[in-house]
């Protein structure tokens, strides 16, 4: 490995591009990733629990680097008088 990183052959670059293209989701589909920690509410080295004040309501946040989307409980959204979109 050189000073600025690994030097790849043209074949290796083409193989990586093919792998990237195969994993791409169609433009009309959205991929949602939700970690098991986010579902269960458990803590791991990839998660952080925080308390937030929204209006006059305290909210417990689970920040998870393995998830791509954010969720809020329907009851909390109702308590802070906000609307959600499915």
CSV table of N, CA and C in Angstrom, one decimal:
chain,number,residue,atom,x,y,z
A,1,UNK,N,0.8,-1.2,0.0
A,1,UNK,CA,0.0,0.0,0.0
A,1,UNK,C,0.9,1.2,0.0
A,2,UNK,N,0.5,2.2,-0.8
A,2,UNK,CA,1.3,3.4,-1.0
A,2,UNK,C,1.0,4.4,0.1
A,3,UNK,N,1.6,5.6,0.0
A,3,UNK,CA,1.4,6.6,1.0
A,3,UNK,C,0.0,7.1,1.0
A,4,UNK,N,-0.7,7.1,-0.1
A,4,UNK,CA,-2.1,7.7,-0.2
A,4,UNK,C,-3.1,6.6,-0.3
A,5,UNK,N,-2.8,5.3,-0.1
A,5,UNK,CA,-3.8,4.2,-0.1
A,5,UNK,C,-3.4,3.2,-1.1
A,6,UNK,N,-4.3,2.2,-1.3
A,6,UNK,CA,-4.1,1.1,-2.1
A,6,UNK,C,-4.3,1.5,-3.6
A,7,UNK,N,-3.5,1.0,-4.5
A,7,UNK,CA,-3.6,1.2,-5.9
A,7,UNK,C,-4.4,0.0,-6.5
A,8,UNK,N,-5.5,0.3,-7.1
A,8,UNK,CA,-6.3,-0.8,-7.7
A,8,UNK,C,-6.1,-0.9,-9.2
A,9,UNK,N,-6.2,-2.1,-9.7
A,9,UNK,CA,-6.1,-2.3,-11.1
A,9,UNK,C,-7.4,-1.9,-11.8
A,10,UNK,N,-7.4,-1.8,-13.1
A,10,UNK,CA,-8.6,-1.4,-13.8
A,10,UNK,C,-9.7,-2.5,-13.6
A,11,UNK,N,-9.3,-3.8,-13.6
A,11,UNK,CA,-10.2,-4.9,-13.4
A,11,UNK,C,-10.9,-4.8,-12.1
A,12,UNK,N,-10.1,-4.5,-11.0
A,12,UNK,CA,-10.7,-4.4,-9.7
A,12,UNK,C,-11.7,-3.3,-9.6
A,13,UNK,N,-11.4,-2.2,-10.3
A,13,UNK,CA,-12.3,-1.0,-10.3
A,13,UNK,C,-13.6,-1.4,-11.0
A,14,UNK,N,-13.5,-2.1,-12.1
A,14,UNK,CA,-14.7,-2.5,-12.9
A,14,UNK,C,-15.5,-3.5,-12.0
A,15,UNK,N,-14.9,-4.4,-11.3
A,15,UNK,CA,-15.6,-5.4,-10.5
A,15,UNK,C,-16.4,-4.6,-9.4
A,16,UNK,N,-15.7,-3.6,-8.8
A,16,UNK,CA,-16.4,-2.9,-7.7
A,16,UNK,C,-17.6,-2.1,-8.2
A,17,UNK,N,-17.4,-1.5,-9.4
A,17,UNK,CA,-18.5,-0.8,-10.0
A,17,UNK,C,-19.7,-1.7,-10.3
A,18,UNK,N,-19.4,-2.9,-10.8
A,18,UNK,CA,-20.5,-3.9,-11.1
A,18,UNK,C,-21.2,-4.3,-9.8
A,19,UNK,N,-20.5,-4.5,-8.7
A,19,UNK,CA,-21.1,-4.8,-7.4
A,19,UNK,C,-21.9,-3.7,-6.9
A,20,UNK,N,-21.5,-2.5,-7.1
A,20,UNK,CA,-22.3,-1.3,-6.7
A,20,UNK,C,-23.5,-1.2,-7.5
A,21,UNK,N,-23.5,-1.4,-8.8
A,21,UNK,CA,-24.7,-1.3,-9.6
A,21,UNK,C,-25.7,-2.4,-9.3
A,22,UNK,N,-25.2,-3.6,-8.9
A,22,UNK,CA,-26.2,-4.7,-8.6
A,22,UNK,C,-26.9,-4.4,-7.3
A,23,UNK,N,-26.3,-3.7,-6.4
A,23,UNK,CA,-26.9,-3.4,-5.1
A,23,UNK,C,-27.8,-2.2,-5.1
A,24,UNK,N,-27.8,-1.5,-6.2
A,24,UNK,CA,-28.6,-0.2,-6.2
A,24,UNK,C,-30.1,-0.6,-6.3
A,25,UNK,N,-30.9,0.1,-5.5
A,25,UNK,CA,-32.3,0.0,-5.6
A,25,UNK,C,-32.9,0.8,-6.8
A,26,UNK,N,-34.0,0.3,-7.4
A,26,UNK,CA,-34.6,1.1,-8.5
A,26,UNK,C,-35.0,2.4,-7.9
A,27,UNK,N,-35.0,3.4,-8.8
A,27,UNK,CA,-35.2,4.8,-8.5
A,27,UNK,C,-36.6,5.0,-7.8
A,28,UNK,N,-37.6,4.2,-8.2
A,28,UNK,CA,-38.9,4.4,-7.6
A,28,UNK,C,-39.1,3.7,-6.3
A,29,UNK,N,-38.1,3.0,-5.8
A,29,UNK,CA,-38.2,2.3,-4.5
A,29,UNK,C,-37.2,2.9,-3.5
A,30,UNK,N,-37.7,3.0,-2.3
A,30,UNK,CA,-36.9,3.5,-1.2
A,30,UNK,C,-36.5,2.4,-0.3
A,31,UNK,N,-35.3,2.3,0.1
A,31,UNK,CA,-34.8,1.3,1.0
A,31,UNK,C,-34.8,1.8,2.4
A,32,UNK,N,-35.4,1.1,3.3
A,32,UNK,CA,-35.4,1.5,4.7
A,32,UNK,C,-34.6,0.5,5.5
A,33,UNK,N,-33.6,0.9,6.3
A,33,UNK,CA,-32.8,0.0,7.2
A,33,UNK,C,-33.1,0.4,8.6
A,34,UNK,N,-33.6,-0.6,9.4
A,34,UNK,CA,-33.8,-0.4,10.8
A,34,UNK,C,-33.1,-1.4,11.6
A,35,UNK,N,-32.2,-1.1,12.4
A,35,UNK,CA,-31.4,-2.1,13.2
A,35,UNK,C,-32.3,-2.7,14.2
A,36,UNK,N,-31.9,-3.9,14.6
A,36,UNK,CA,-32.6,-4.6,15.7
A,36,UNK,C,-32.5,-3.9,17.0
A,37,UNK,N,-31.4,-3.1,17.2
A,37,UNK,CA,-31.3,-2.3,18.4
A,37,UNK,C,-32.4,-1.2,18.5
A,38,UNK,N,-32.6,-0.6,17.3
A,38,UNK,CA,-33.6,0.4,17.3
A,38,UNK,C,-35.0,-0.2,17.5
A,39,UNK,N,-35.3,-1.4,17.0
A,39,UNK,CA,-36.6,-2.0,17.2
A,39,UNK,C,-36.8,-2.3,18.7
A,40,UNK,N,-35.7,-2.9,19.3
A,40,UNK,CA,-35.8,-3.4,20.7
A,40,UNK,C,-35.5,-2.3,21.7
A,41,UNK,N,-34.9,-1.2,21.3
A,41,UNK,CA,-34.6,-0.1,22.2
A,41,UNK,C,-33.3,-0.4,23.1
A,42,UNK,N,-32.5,-1.4,22.7
A,42,UNK,CA,-31.3,-1.8,23.4
A,42,UNK,C,-30.2,-0.9,23.0
A,43,UNK,N,-29.2,-0.8,23.9
A,43,UNK,CA,-28.0,0.0,23.7
A,43,UNK,C,-26.9,-0.8,23.2
A,44,UNK,N,-26.1,-0.3,22.3
A,44,UNK,CA,-24.9,-1.0,21.9
A,44,UNK,C,-23.8,0.1,21.7
A,45,UNK,N,-22.6,-0.2,21.3
A,45,UNK,CA,-21.6,0.8,21.0
A,45,UNK,C,-22.0,1.7,19.8
A,46,UNK,N,-23.0,1.3,19.0
A,46,UNK,CA,-23.4,2.1,17.9
A,46,UNK,C,-24.7,2.9,18.2
A,47,UNK,N,-25.1,2.9,19.4
A,47,UNK,CA,-26.3,3.6,19.8
A,47,UNK,C,-26.1,4.6,20.9
A,48,UNK,N,-26.8,5.7,21.0
A,48,UNK,CA,-26.7,6.7,22.1
A,48,UNK,C,-28.2,7.0,22.5
A,49,UNK,N,-28.4,7.0,23.8
A,49,UNK,CA,-29.7,7.5,24.3
A,49,UNK,C,-29.6,8.9,24.8
A,50,UNK,N,-30.6,9.7,24.4
A,50,UNK,CA,-30.6,11.1,24.7
A,50,UNK,C,-32.0,11.5,25.2
A,51,UNK,N,-32.1,12.5,26.0
A,51,UNK,CA,-33.4,13.1,26.4
A,51,UNK,C,-33.5,14.4,25.6
A,52,UNK,N,-34.7,14.7,25.1
A,52,UNK,CA,-34.9,15.9,24.4
A,52,UNK,C,-36.2,16.6,24.9
A,53,UNK,N,-36.2,17.9,24.9
A,53,UNK,CA,-37.4,18.6,25.3
A,53,UNK,C,-38.1,19.1,24.1
A,54,UNK,N,-39.3,18.7,23.8
A,54,UNK,CA,-40.1,19.1,22.6
A,54,UNK,C,-41.3,19.8,23.2
A,55,UNK,N,-41.3,21.1,23.0
A,55,UNK,CA,-42.4,21.9,23.6
A,55,UNK,C,-42.2,21.8,25.1
A,56,UNK,N,-43.1,21.3,25.8
A,56,UNK,CA,-43.0,21.0,27.3
A,56,UNK,C,-43.0,19.5,27.6
A,57,UNK,N,-42.7,18.7,26.6
A,57,UNK,CA,-42.7,17.2,26.7
A,57,UNK,C,-41.3,16.7,26.6
A,58,UNK,N,-40.9,15.8,27.5
A,58,UNK,CA,-39.6,15.1,27.4
A,58,UNK,C,-39.7,13.9,26.6
A,59,UNK,N,-38.8,13.8,25.6
A,59,UNK,CA,-38.8,12.7,24.7
A,59,UNK,C,-37.4,11.9,24.9
A,60,UNK,N,-37.5,10.6,24.9
A,60,UNK,CA,-36.3,9.8,24.9
A,60,UNK,C,-35.9,9.4,23.5
A,61,UNK,N,-34.7,9.7,23.1
A,61,UNK,CA,-34.3,9.4,21.7
A,61,UNK,C,-33.3,8.3,21.8
A,62,UNK,N,-33.3,7.4,20.8
A,62,UNK,CA,-32.3,6.4,20.6
A,62,UNK,C,-31.7,6.7,19.2
A,63,UNK,N,-30.5,7.2,19.3
A,63,UNK,CA,-29.7,7.5,18.1
A,63,UNK,C,-28.9,6.3,17.7
A,64,UNK,N,-29.2,5.8,16.5
A,64,UNK,CA,-28.6,4.5,16.0
A,64,UNK,C,-28.0,4.7,14.7
A,65,UNK,N,-26.6,4.5,14.6
A,65,UNK,CA,-25.9,4.7,13.3
A,65,UNK,C,-26.3,3.6,12.3
A,66,UNK,N,-26.9,2.6,12.7
A,66,UNK,CA,-27.3,1.5,11.8
A,66,UNK,C,-28.7,1.7,11.1
A,67,UNK,N,-29.4,2.7,11.5
A,67,UNK,CA,-30.7,2.9,10.9
A,67,UNK,C,-30.7,4.1,9.9
A,68,UNK,N,-31.6,4.0,8.9
A,68,UNK,CA,-31.6,5.1,7.9
A,68,UNK,C,-32.8,6.0,8.1
A,69,UNK,N,-33.8,5.7,9.0
A,69,UNK,CA,-35.0,6.5,9.1
A,69,UNK,C,-35.2,6.7,10.6
A,70,UNK,N,-36.0,7.7,10.8
A,70,UNK,CA,-36.4,8.1,12.2
A,70,UNK,C,-37.9,7.8,12.4
A,71,UNK,N,-38.2,7.5,13.6
A,71,UNK,CA,-39.6,7.1,14.0
A,71,UNK,C,-40.0,7.8,15.2
A,72,UNK,N,-41.3,8.0,15.4
A,72,UNK,CA,-41.9,8.6,16.6
A,72,UNK,C,-43.2,7.9,16.9
A,73,UNK,N,-43.4,7.6,18.2
A,73,UNK,CA,-44.6,6.9,18.6
A,73,UNK,C,-45.9,7.8,18.3
A,74,UNK,N,-46.9,7.2,17.9
A,74,UNK,CA,-48.2,7.9,17.6
A,74,UNK,C,-48.7,8.6,18.8
A,75,UNK,N,-48.5,8.0,20.0
A,75,UNK,CA,-49.0,8.7,21.2
A,75,UNK,C,-48.2,10.0,21.5
A,76,UNK,N,-46.9,9.9,21.3
A,76,UNK,CA,-46.1,11.1,21.6
A,76,UNK,C,-46.4,12.2,20.5
A,77,UNK,N,-46.5,11.8,19.3
A,77,UNK,CA,-46.9,12.8,18.2
A,77,UNK,C,-48.2,13.5,18.5
A,78,UNK,N,-49.1,12.7,19.1
A,78,UNK,CA,-50.4,13.3,19.5
A,78,UNK,C,-50.3,14.2,20.7
A,79,UNK,N,-49.4,13.9,21.6
A,79,UNK,CA,-49.2,14.7,22.8
A,79,UNK,C,-48.6,16.1,22.5
A,80,UNK,N,-47.7,16.1,21.4
A,80,UNK,CA,-47.1,17.3,21.1
A,80,UNK,C,-47.8,18.0,19.9
A,81,UNK,N,-49.0,17.5,19.6
A,81,UNK,CA,-49.9,18.0,18.5
A,81,UNK,C,-49.2,18.2,17.2
A,82,UNK,N,-48.5,17.2,16.7
A,82,UNK,CA,-47.9,17.2,15.4
A,82,UNK,C,-48.5,16.2,14.5
A,83,UNK,N,-48.4,16.4,13.2
A,83,UNK,CA,-48.9,15.4,12.2
A,83,UNK,C,-47.8,14.6,11.7
A,84,UNK,N,-48.1,13.4,11.3
A,84,UNK,CA,-47.1,12.5,10.7
A,84,UNK,C,-47.5,12.1,9.4
A,85,UNK,N,-46.6,11.6,8.6
A,85,UNK,CA,-46.9,11.1,7.3
A,85,UNK,C,-46.4,9.7,7.2
A,86,UNK,N,-47.2,8.8,6.7
A,86,UNK,CA,-46.8,7.3,6.6
A,86,UNK,C,-45.7,7.1,5.6
